[in-house]
mmCIF file of C-alpha atoms in Angstrom:
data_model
loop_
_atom_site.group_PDB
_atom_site.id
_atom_site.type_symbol
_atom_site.label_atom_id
_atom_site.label_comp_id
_atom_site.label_asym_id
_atom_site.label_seq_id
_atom_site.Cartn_x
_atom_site.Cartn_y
_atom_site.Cartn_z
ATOM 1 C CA UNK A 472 0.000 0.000 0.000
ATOM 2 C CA UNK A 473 1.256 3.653 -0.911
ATOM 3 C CA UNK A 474 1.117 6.000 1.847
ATOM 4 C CA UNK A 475 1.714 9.940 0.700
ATOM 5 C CA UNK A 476 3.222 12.334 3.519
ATOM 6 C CA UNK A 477 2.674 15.924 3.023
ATOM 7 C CA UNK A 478 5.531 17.808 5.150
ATOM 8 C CA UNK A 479 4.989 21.482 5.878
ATOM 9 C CA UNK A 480 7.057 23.642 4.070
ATOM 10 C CA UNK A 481 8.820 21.442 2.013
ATOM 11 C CA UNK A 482 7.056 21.494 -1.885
ATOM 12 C CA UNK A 483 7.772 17.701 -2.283
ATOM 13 C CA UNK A 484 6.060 14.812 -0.981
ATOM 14 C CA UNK A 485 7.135 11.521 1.186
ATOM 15 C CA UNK A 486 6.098 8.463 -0.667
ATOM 16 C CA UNK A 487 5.742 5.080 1.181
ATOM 17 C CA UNK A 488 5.246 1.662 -0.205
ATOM 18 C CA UNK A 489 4.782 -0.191 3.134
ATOM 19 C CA UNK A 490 3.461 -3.683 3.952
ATOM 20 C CA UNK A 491 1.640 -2.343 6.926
ATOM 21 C CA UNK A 492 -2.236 -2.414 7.054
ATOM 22 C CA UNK A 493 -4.158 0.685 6.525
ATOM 23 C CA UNK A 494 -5.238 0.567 10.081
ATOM 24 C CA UNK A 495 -1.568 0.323 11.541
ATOM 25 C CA UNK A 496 -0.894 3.650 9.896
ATOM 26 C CA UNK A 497 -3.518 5.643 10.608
ATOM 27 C CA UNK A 498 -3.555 4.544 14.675
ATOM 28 C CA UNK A 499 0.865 5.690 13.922
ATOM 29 C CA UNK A 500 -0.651 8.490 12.347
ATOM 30 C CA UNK A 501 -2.668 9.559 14.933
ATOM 31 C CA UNK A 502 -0.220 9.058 17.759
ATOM 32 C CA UNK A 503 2.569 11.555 15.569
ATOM 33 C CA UNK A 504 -0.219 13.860 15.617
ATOM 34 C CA UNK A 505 -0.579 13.852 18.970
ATOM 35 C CA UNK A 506 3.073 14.630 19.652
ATOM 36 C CA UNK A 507 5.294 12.306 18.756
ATOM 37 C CA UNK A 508 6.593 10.761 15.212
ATOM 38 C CA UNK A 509 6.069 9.164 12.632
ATOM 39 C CA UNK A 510 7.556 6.221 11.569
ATOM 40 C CA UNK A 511 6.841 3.413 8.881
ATOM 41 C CA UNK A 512 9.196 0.129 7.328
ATOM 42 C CA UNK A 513 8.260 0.755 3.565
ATOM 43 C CA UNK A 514 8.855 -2.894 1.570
ATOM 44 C CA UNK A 515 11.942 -2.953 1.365
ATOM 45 C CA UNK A 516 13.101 -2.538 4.854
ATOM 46 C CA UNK A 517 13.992 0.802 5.278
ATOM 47 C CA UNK A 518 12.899 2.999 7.870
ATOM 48 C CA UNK A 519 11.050 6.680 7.661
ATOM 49 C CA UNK A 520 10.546 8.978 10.535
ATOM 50 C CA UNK A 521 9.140 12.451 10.410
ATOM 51 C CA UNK A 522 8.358 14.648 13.360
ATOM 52 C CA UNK A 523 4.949 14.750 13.731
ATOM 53 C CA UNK A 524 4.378 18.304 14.142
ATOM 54 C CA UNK A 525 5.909 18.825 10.718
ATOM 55 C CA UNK A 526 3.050 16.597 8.857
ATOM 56 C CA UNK A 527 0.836 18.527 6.929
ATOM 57 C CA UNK A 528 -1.130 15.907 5.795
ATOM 58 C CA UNK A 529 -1.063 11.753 4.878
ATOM 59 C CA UNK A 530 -2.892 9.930 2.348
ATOM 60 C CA UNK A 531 -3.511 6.239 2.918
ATOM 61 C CA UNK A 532 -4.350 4.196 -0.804
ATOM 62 C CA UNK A 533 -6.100 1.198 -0.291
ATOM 63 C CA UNK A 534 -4.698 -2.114 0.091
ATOM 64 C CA UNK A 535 -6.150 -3.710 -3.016
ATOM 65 C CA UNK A 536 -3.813 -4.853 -5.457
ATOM 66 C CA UNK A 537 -3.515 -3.285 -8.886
ATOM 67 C CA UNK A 538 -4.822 -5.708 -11.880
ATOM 68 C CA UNK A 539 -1.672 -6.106 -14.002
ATOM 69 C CA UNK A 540 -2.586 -7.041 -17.765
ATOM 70 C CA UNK A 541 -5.372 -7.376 -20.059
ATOM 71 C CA UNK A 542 -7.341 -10.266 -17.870
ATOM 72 C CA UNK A 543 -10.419 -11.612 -19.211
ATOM 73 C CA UNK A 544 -11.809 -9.436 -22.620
#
């Protein structure tokens, strides 16, 4: 699943591909917002922190799979 990180004041977003569920990140969401940080494992093992009062916004995608190819026409 992709998760998008808005950070304030910087014109560029954070882009995660994690494993973690959808509820997982918003309940680490949450508890950034609340004053701590944020931090994910994206697929391949590495880890992202970012200070939780510098999020200006996050955008969960689902955790549906993409449909790769032409399946059944």
């Amino acid at each position: 699943m992709d998760v998008t990180i808005g950070v304030q004041n910087l014109t560029r977003e954070v882009v995660v591909e994690t494993e973690e569920s959808a509820e997982a990140v918003a309940t680490a969401v949450k508890k950034a917002l609340t004053g701590g940080t944020l931090e994910l494992t994206d697929s391949r093992g590495r880890q992202v922190i970012v200070p939780g009062a510098a999020i200006g916004y996050v955008e969960i995608g689902s955790e549906e799979q993409r449909k790769v190819g032409f399946g059944a026409v």
